[in-house]
Amino acid sequence: YSADIAFRKAEYENAIKLNPFCRDYRENYGIYLVERGKNEGGIWPDKIIEEMNKACKLFPNDGILLSILGMGYEMKGEIDKALPIYEESVRINPYMGNTYNNLGAIYANKGMYKEAADAFLRGLKGFPGDERLFLNAKQLGSILLDKGKEKEAKEVFDKMDELCLNTVLLLALHKELSHRYWMNGKKEEFVKHTKKIIELDPKNFE
């Protein structure tokens, strides 16, 4: 009872001290630490790592706690430590859109574009309306186009079109691609994406 009171007051350390075996206390404390880390930096990434390592020892097969641990390492710039932790966390719990975003961003920064695409698209499959996942996947597709990897870019864009349920996001994507292909003189791709624009927003073409 005392632990619950402390928890409701956001006195997480005290709540955990009173009841160290409550998993939810650990998760909420981790989320709190992540917010402090994002806003302030400083000691907070180390505190996330310290507390989440303790939590993961008590709850070793918890994808969410692992993901929070990965955030601590990522905040410190230790992406080679964060990467396998994120990979393990989504293996355990594949329903974490934010973790797929983090995982995809690390892969992309390491030049592992195939793996980055897979991470963003796996996330989008589970969260088909997630704007951040969609925009990250779109940015990756654009990077691939810029690098001359047109086949790989098309695969990303086609999969986004298949998975995403947000019409506004899809419309913006196809408008951007239509314009890009028009400027590059690629008539077939321009026509393809213009047709998608008409399909998504037929009123503007009546």
PDB file of C-alpha atoms in Angstrom, residues 1-205:
ATOM      1  CA  TYR A   1       0.000   0.000   0.000  1.00  0.00           C
ATOM      2  CA  SER A   2       2.796   2.419   0.905  1.00  0.00           C
ATOM      3  CA  ALA A   3       4.573   1.569  -2.357  1.00  0.00           C
ATOM      4  CA  ASP A   4       1.431   2.362  -4.375  1.00  0.00           C
ATOM      5  CA  ILE A   5       1.072   5.712  -2.642  1.00  0.00           C
ATOM      6  CA  ALA A   6       4.683   6.547  -3.449  1.00  0.00           C
ATOM      7  CA  PHE A   7       4.160   5.442  -7.048  1.00  0.00           C
ATOM      8  CA  ARG A   8       1.069   7.625  -7.463  1.00  0.00           C
ATOM      9  CA  LYS A   9       3.131  10.570  -6.206  1.00  0.00           C
ATOM     10  CA  ALA A  10       5.786   9.746  -8.848  1.00  0.00           C
ATOM     11  CA  GLU A  11       8.223   8.897  -6.049  1.00  0.00           C
ATOM     12  CA  TYR A  12       9.569   6.023  -8.116  1.00  0.00           C
ATOM     13  CA  GLU A  13      12.761   5.281  -6.204  1.00  0.00           C
ATOM     14  CA  ASN A  14      10.826   5.056  -2.945  1.00  0.00           C
ATOM     15  CA  ALA A  15       8.130   2.875  -4.528  1.00  0.00           C
ATOM     16  CA  ILE A  16      10.768   0.471  -5.876  1.00  0.00           C
ATOM     17  CA  LYS A  17      12.519   0.381  -2.511  1.00  0.00           C
ATOM     18  CA  LEU A  18       9.235  -0.560  -0.833  1.00  0.00           C
ATOM     19  CA  ASN A  19       8.326  -3.115  -3.513  1.00  0.00           C
ATOM     20  CA  PRO A  20      11.311  -4.034  -5.696  1.00  0.00           C
ATOM     21  CA  PHE A  21       9.402  -6.795  -7.507  1.00  0.00           C
ATOM     22  CA  CYS A  22       6.751  -4.620  -9.151  1.00  0.00           C
ATOM     23  CA  ARG A  23       7.559  -4.538 -12.838  1.00  0.00           C
ATOM     24  CA  ASP A  24       5.332  -1.515 -13.605  1.00  0.00           C
ATOM     25  CA  TYR A  25       7.230   0.638 -11.130  1.00  0.00           C
ATOM     26  CA  ARG A  26      10.426  -0.149 -13.051  1.00  0.00           C
ATOM     27  CA  GLU A  27       8.921   0.676 -16.437  1.00  0.00           C
ATOM     28  CA  ASN A  28       7.417   3.973 -15.299  1.00  0.00           C
ATOM     29  CA  TYR A  29      10.651   4.959 -13.589  1.00  0.00           C
ATOM     30  CA  GLY A  30      12.499   4.182 -16.808  1.00  0.00           C
ATOM     31  CA  ILE A  31      10.104   6.347 -18.846  1.00  0.00           C
ATOM     32  CA  TYR A  32      10.570   9.169 -16.353  1.00  0.00           C
ATOM     33  CA  LEU A  33      14.356   8.879 -16.620  1.00  0.00           C
ATOM     34  CA  VAL A  34      14.191   8.877 -20.428  1.00  0.00           C
ATOM     35  CA  GLU A  35      12.250  12.142 -20.379  1.00  0.00           C
ATOM     36  CA  ARG A  36      14.810  13.675 -18.029  1.00  0.00           C
ATOM     37  CA  GLY A  37      17.576  12.409 -20.296  1.00  0.00           C
ATOM     38  CA  LYS A  38      15.982  13.892 -23.420  1.00  0.00           C
ATOM     39  CA  ASN A  39      15.441  17.257 -21.774  1.00  0.00           C
ATOM     40  CA  GLU A  40      18.571  17.570 -19.671  1.00  0.00           C
ATOM     41  CA  GLY A  41      21.226  15.040 -20.730  1.00  0.00           C
ATOM     42  CA  GLY A  42      23.914  15.024 -18.067  1.00  0.00           C
ATOM     43  CA  ILE A  43      23.758  12.136 -15.625  1.00  0.00           C
ATOM     44  CA  TRP A  44      20.409  10.814 -16.806  1.00  0.00           C
ATOM     45  CA  PRO A  45      21.550   8.411 -19.554  1.00  0.00           C
ATOM     46  CA  ASP A  46      23.857   6.717 -17.030  1.00  0.00           C
ATOM     47  CA  LYS A  47      20.978   6.582 -14.555  1.00  0.00           C
ATOM     48  CA  ILE A  48      18.753   4.936 -17.188  1.00  0.00           C
ATOM     49  CA  ILE A  49      21.421   2.299 -17.839  1.00  0.00           C
ATOM     50  CA  GLU A  50      21.964   1.663 -14.135  1.00  0.00           C
ATOM     51  CA  GLU A  51      18.274   1.320 -13.277  1.00  0.00           C
ATOM     52  CA  MET A  52      17.245  -0.641 -16.373  1.00  0.00           C
ATOM     53  CA  ASN A  53      20.094  -3.103 -15.919  1.00  0.00           C
ATOM     54  CA  LYS A  54      18.702  -3.790 -12.449  1.00  0.00           C
ATOM     55  CA  ALA A  55      15.188  -4.112 -13.871  1.00  0.00           C
ATOM     56  CA  CYS A  56      16.280  -6.449 -16.673  1.00  0.00           C
ATOM     57  CA  LYS A  57      17.971  -8.758 -14.177  1.00  0.00           C
ATOM     58  CA  LEU A  58      14.668  -9.093 -12.329  1.00  0.00           C
ATOM     59  CA  PHE A  59      12.588  -9.303 -15.532  1.00  0.00           C
ATOM     60  CA  PRO A  60      14.973 -10.787 -18.131  1.00  0.00           C
ATOM     61  CA  ASN A  61      12.459 -11.364 -20.936  1.00  0.00           C
ATOM     62  CA  ASP A  62      10.806  -7.955 -20.949  1.00  0.00           C
ATOM     63  CA  GLY A  63      11.067  -6.207 -24.311  1.00  0.00           C
ATOM     64  CA  ILE A  64       9.911  -2.824 -23.012  1.00  0.00           C
ATOM     65  CA  LEU A  65      12.481  -2.686 -20.221  1.00  0.00           C
ATOM     66  CA  LEU A  66      15.184  -3.731 -22.689  1.00  0.00           C
ATOM     67  CA  SER A  67      14.106  -1.010 -25.082  1.00  0.00           C
ATOM     68  CA  ILE A  68      14.405   1.621 -22.345  1.00  0.00           C
ATOM     69  CA  LEU A  69      17.887   0.292 -21.570  1.00  0.00           C
ATOM     70  CA  GLY A  70      18.759   0.685 -25.243  1.00  0.00           C
ATOM     71  CA  MET A  71      17.610   4.316 -25.104  1.00  0.00           C
ATOM     72  CA  GLY A  72      20.093   4.964 -22.303  1.00  0.00           C
ATOM     73  CA  TYR A  73      22.980   3.711 -24.417  1.00  0.00           C
ATOM     74  CA  GLU A  74      21.714   5.556 -27.499  1.00  0.00           C
ATOM     75  CA  MET A  75      21.523   8.820 -25.532  1.00  0.00           C
ATOM     76  CA  LYS A  76      25.176   8.334 -24.613  1.00  0.00           C
ATOM     77  CA  GLY A  77      26.048   7.836 -28.273  1.00  0.00           C
ATOM     78  CA  GLU A  78      26.949   4.192 -27.664  1.00  0.00           C
ATOM     79  CA  ILE A  79      24.933   2.911 -30.608  1.00  0.00           C
ATOM     80  CA  ASP A  80      26.917  -0.318 -30.920  1.00  0.00           C
ATOM     81  CA  LYS A  81      25.650  -1.230 -27.456  1.00  0.00           C
ATOM     82  CA  ALA A  82      22.131   0.046 -28.101  1.00  0.00           C
ATOM     83  CA  LEU A  83      21.731  -1.861 -31.387  1.00  0.00           C
ATOM     84  CA  PRO A  84      21.738  -5.480 -30.115  1.00  0.00           C
ATOM     85  CA  ILE A  85      19.565  -4.461 -27.170  1.00  0.00           C
ATOM     86  CA  TYR A  86      16.943  -2.980 -29.487  1.00  0.00           C
ATOM     87  CA  GLU A  87      17.151  -6.067 -31.718  1.00  0.00           C
ATOM     88  CA  GLU A  88      16.542  -8.336 -28.748  1.00  0.00           C
ATOM     89  CA  SER A  89      13.732  -6.151 -27.415  1.00  0.00           C
ATOM     90  CA  VAL A  90      11.689  -6.349 -30.645  1.00  0.00           C
ATOM     91  CA  ARG A  91      12.411 -10.063 -30.892  1.00  0.00           C
ATOM     92  CA  ILE A  92      10.760 -10.470 -27.504  1.00  0.00           C
ATOM     93  CA  ASN A  93       8.037  -7.865 -28.062  1.00  0.00           C
ATOM     94  CA  PRO A  94       7.392  -6.978 -31.727  1.00  0.00           C
ATOM     95  CA  TYR A  95       4.708  -4.413 -30.854  1.00  0.00           C
ATOM     96  CA  MET A  96       6.867  -1.369 -30.058  1.00  0.00           C
ATOM     97  CA  GLY A  97       6.700   1.270 -32.787  1.00  0.00           C
ATOM     98  CA  ASN A  98       9.140   3.645 -31.103  1.00  0.00           C
ATOM     99  CA  THR A  99      11.765   0.909 -30.814  1.00  0.00           C
ATOM    100  CA  TYR A 100      11.520   0.146 -34.534  1.00  0.00           C
ATOM    101  CA  ASN A 101      12.103   3.849 -35.156  1.00  0.00           C
ATOM    102  CA  ASN A 102      15.199   3.847 -32.960  1.00  0.00           C
ATOM    103  CA  LEU A 103      16.456   0.619 -34.498  1.00  0.00           C
ATOM    104  CA  GLY A 104      15.903   1.850 -38.053  1.00  0.00           C
ATOM    105  CA  ALA A 105      17.656   5.149 -37.341  1.00  0.00           C
ATOM    106  CA  ILE A 106      20.747   3.360 -36.026  1.00  0.00           C
ATOM    107  CA  TYR A 107      20.862   1.030 -39.019  1.00  0.00           C
ATOM    108  CA  ALA A 108      20.518   4.001 -41.399  1.00  0.00           C
ATOM    109  CA  ASN A 109      23.287   5.929 -39.633  1.00  0.00           C
ATOM    110  CA  LYS A 110      25.532   2.883 -40.020  1.00  0.00           C
ATOM    111  CA  GLY A 111      24.730   2.673 -43.745  1.00  0.00           C
ATOM    112  CA  MET A 112      22.767  -0.567 -43.261  1.00  0.00           C
ATOM    113  CA  TYR A 113      19.900   0.568 -45.474  1.00  0.00           C
ATOM    114  CA  LYS A 114      18.279  -2.815 -46.048  1.00  0.00           C
ATOM    115  CA  GLU A 115      18.085  -3.436 -42.310  1.00  0.00           C
ATOM    116  CA  ALA A 116      16.836   0.115 -41.718  1.00  0.00           C
ATOM    117  CA  ALA A 117      14.051  -0.353 -44.250  1.00  0.00           C
ATOM    118  CA  ASP A 118      13.082  -3.651 -42.666  1.00  0.00           C
ATOM    119  CA  ALA A 119      12.900  -2.025 -39.204  1.00  0.00           C
ATOM    120  CA  PHE A 120      10.759   0.917 -40.323  1.00  0.00           C
ATOM    121  CA  LEU A 121       8.448  -1.276 -42.404  1.00  0.00           C
ATOM    122  CA  ARG A 122       8.040  -3.889 -39.663  1.00  0.00           C
ATOM    123  CA  GLY A 123       7.058  -1.059 -37.358  1.00  0.00           C
ATOM    124  CA  LEU A 124       4.655   0.363 -39.925  1.00  0.00           C
ATOM    125  CA  LYS A 125       3.050  -3.046 -40.327  1.00  0.00           C
ATOM    126  CA  GLY A 126       2.172  -3.060 -36.633  1.00  0.00           C
ATOM    127  CA  PHE A 127       1.361   0.664 -36.496  1.00  0.00           C
ATOM    128  CA  PRO A 128      -0.016   1.551 -39.947  1.00  0.00           C
ATOM    129  CA  GLY A 129      -0.980   5.090 -38.949  1.00  0.00           C
ATOM    130  CA  ASP A 130       2.285   6.015 -37.220  1.00  0.00           C
ATOM    131  CA  GLU A 131       3.506   9.289 -38.738  1.00  0.00           C
ATOM    132  CA  ARG A 132       7.061   9.077 -37.414  1.00  0.00           C
ATOM    133  CA  LEU A 133       7.607   5.580 -38.785  1.00  0.00           C
ATOM    134  CA  PHE A 134       6.147   6.648 -42.122  1.00  0.00           C
ATOM    135  CA  LEU A 135       8.284   9.782 -42.387  1.00  0.00           C
ATOM    136  CA  ASN A 136      11.445   7.901 -41.436  1.00  0.00           C
ATOM    137  CA  ALA A 137      10.712   5.265 -44.067  1.00  0.00           C
ATOM    138  CA  LYS A 138      10.055   8.019 -46.621  1.00  0.00           C
ATOM    139  CA  GLN A 139      13.322   9.743 -45.756  1.00  0.00           C
ATOM    140  CA  LEU A 140      15.159   6.450 -46.134  1.00  0.00           C
ATOM    141  CA  GLY A 141      13.576   5.894 -49.547  1.00  0.00           C
ATOM    142  CA  SER A 142      14.700   9.377 -50.606  1.00  0.00           C
ATOM    143  CA  ILE A 143      18.241   8.639 -49.415  1.00  0.00           C
ATOM    144  CA  LEU A 144      18.239   5.472 -51.503  1.00  0.00           C
ATOM    145  CA  LEU A 145      17.086   7.434 -54.568  1.00  0.00           C
ATOM    146  CA  ASP A 146      19.817  10.013 -53.995  1.00  0.00           C
ATOM    147  CA  LYS A 147      22.359   7.208 -53.878  1.00  0.00           C
ATOM    148  CA  GLY A 148      21.096   5.758 -57.157  1.00  0.00           C
ATOM    149  CA  LYS A 149      19.523   2.741 -55.475  1.00  0.00           C
ATOM    150  CA  GLU A 150      16.249   3.117 -57.354  1.00  0.00           C
ATOM    151  CA  LYS A 151      15.137  -0.521 -57.121  1.00  0.00           C
ATOM    152  CA  GLU A 152      15.579  -0.566 -53.342  1.00  0.00           C
ATOM    153  CA  ALA A 153      13.831   2.808 -52.998  1.00  0.00           C
ATOM    154  CA  LYS A 154      10.850   1.627 -55.045  1.00  0.00           C
ATOM    155  CA  GLU A 155      10.549  -1.444 -52.827  1.00  0.00           C
ATOM    156  CA  VAL A 156      10.403   0.785 -49.749  1.00  0.00           C
ATOM    157  CA  PHE A 157       7.825   3.147 -51.259  1.00  0.00           C
ATOM    158  CA  ASP A 158       5.653   0.310 -52.591  1.00  0.00           C
ATOM    159  CA  LYS A 159       5.649  -1.378 -49.186  1.00  0.00           C
ATOM    160  CA  MET A 160       4.754   1.903 -47.485  1.00  0.00           C
ATOM    161  CA  ASP A 161       1.861   2.266 -49.902  1.00  0.00           C
ATOM    162  CA  GLU A 162       0.701  -1.226 -49.010  1.00  0.00           C
ATOM    163  CA  LEU A 163       1.010  -0.863 -45.235  1.00  0.00           C
ATOM    164  CA  CYS A 164       0.062   2.711 -44.378  1.00  0.00           C
ATOM    165  CA  LEU A 165      -3.576   3.537 -43.609  1.00  0.00           C
ATOM    166  CA  ASN A 166      -3.055   7.289 -43.347  1.00  0.00           C
ATOM    167  CA  THR A 167      -4.365   8.816 -46.591  1.00  0.00           C
ATOM    168  CA  VAL A 168      -2.906  12.258 -45.860  1.00  0.00           C
ATOM    169  CA  LEU A 169       0.599  10.823 -45.473  1.00  0.00           C
ATOM    170  CA  LEU A 170       0.256   8.675 -48.584  1.00  0.00           C
ATOM    171  CA  LEU A 171      -1.009  11.599 -50.633  1.00  0.00           C
ATOM    172  CA  ALA A 172       1.983  13.712 -49.595  1.00  0.00           C
ATOM    173  CA  LEU A 173       4.334  10.845 -50.475  1.00  0.00           C
ATOM    174  CA  HIS A 174       2.952  10.370 -53.970  1.00  0.00           C
ATOM    175  CA  LYS A 175       2.882  14.119 -54.659  1.00  0.00           C
ATOM    176  CA  GLU A 176       6.535  14.352 -53.679  1.00  0.00           C
ATOM    177  CA  LEU A 177       7.508  11.344 -55.803  1.00  0.00           C
ATOM    178  CA  SER A 178       5.435  12.501 -58.758  1.00  0.00           C
ATOM    179  CA  HIS A 179       7.198  15.864 -58.720  1.00  0.00           C
ATOM    180  CA  ARG A 180      10.603  14.285 -58.294  1.00  0.00           C
ATOM    181  CA  TYR A 181      10.163  11.886 -61.197  1.00  0.00           C
ATOM    182  CA  TRP A 182       8.728  14.669 -63.399  1.00  0.00           C
ATOM    183  CA  MET A 183      11.785  16.823 -62.710  1.00  0.00           C
ATOM    184  CA  ASN A 184      14.067  13.862 -63.481  1.00  0.00           C
ATOM    185  CA  GLY A 185      12.260  13.105 -66.746  1.00  0.00           C
ATOM    186  CA  LYS A 186      11.085   9.668 -65.644  1.00  0.00           C
ATOM    187  CA  LYS A 187       7.684   9.628 -67.301  1.00  0.00           C
ATOM    188  CA  GLU A 188       6.641   6.098 -66.325  1.00  0.00           C
ATOM    189  CA  GLU A 189       7.214   6.699 -62.616  1.00  0.00           C
ATOM    190  CA  PHE A 190       5.634  10.156 -62.846  1.00  0.00           C
ATOM    191  CA  VAL A 191       2.465   8.635 -64.346  1.00  0.00           C
ATOM    192  CA  LYS A 192       2.422   5.848 -61.745  1.00  0.00           C
ATOM    193  CA  HIS A 193       2.470   8.256 -58.808  1.00  0.00           C
ATOM    194  CA  THR A 194       0.092  10.736 -60.432  1.00  0.00           C
ATOM    195  CA  LYS A 195      -2.428   7.921 -60.798  1.00  0.00           C
ATOM    196  CA  LYS A 196      -2.036   7.175 -57.082  1.00  0.00           C
ATOM    197  CA  ILE A 197      -2.710  10.837 -56.286  1.00  0.00           C
ATOM    198  CA  ILE A 198      -5.931  10.705 -58.318  1.00  0.00           C
ATOM    199  CA  GLU A 199      -6.908   7.439 -56.643  1.00  0.00           C
ATOM    200  CA  LEU A 200      -6.329   8.892 -53.170  1.00  0.00           C
ATOM    201  CA  ASP A 201      -7.876  12.307 -53.837  1.00  0.00           C
ATOM    202  CA  PRO A 202     -10.253  12.035 -56.817  1.00  0.00           C
ATOM    203  CA  LYS A 203     -12.228  15.198 -55.946  1.00  0.00           C
ATOM    204  CA  ASN A 204      -9.305  17.421 -56.918  1.00  0.00           C
ATOM    205  CA  PHE A 205      -9.365  15.920 -60.428  1.00  0.00           C
TER     206      PHE A 205
END
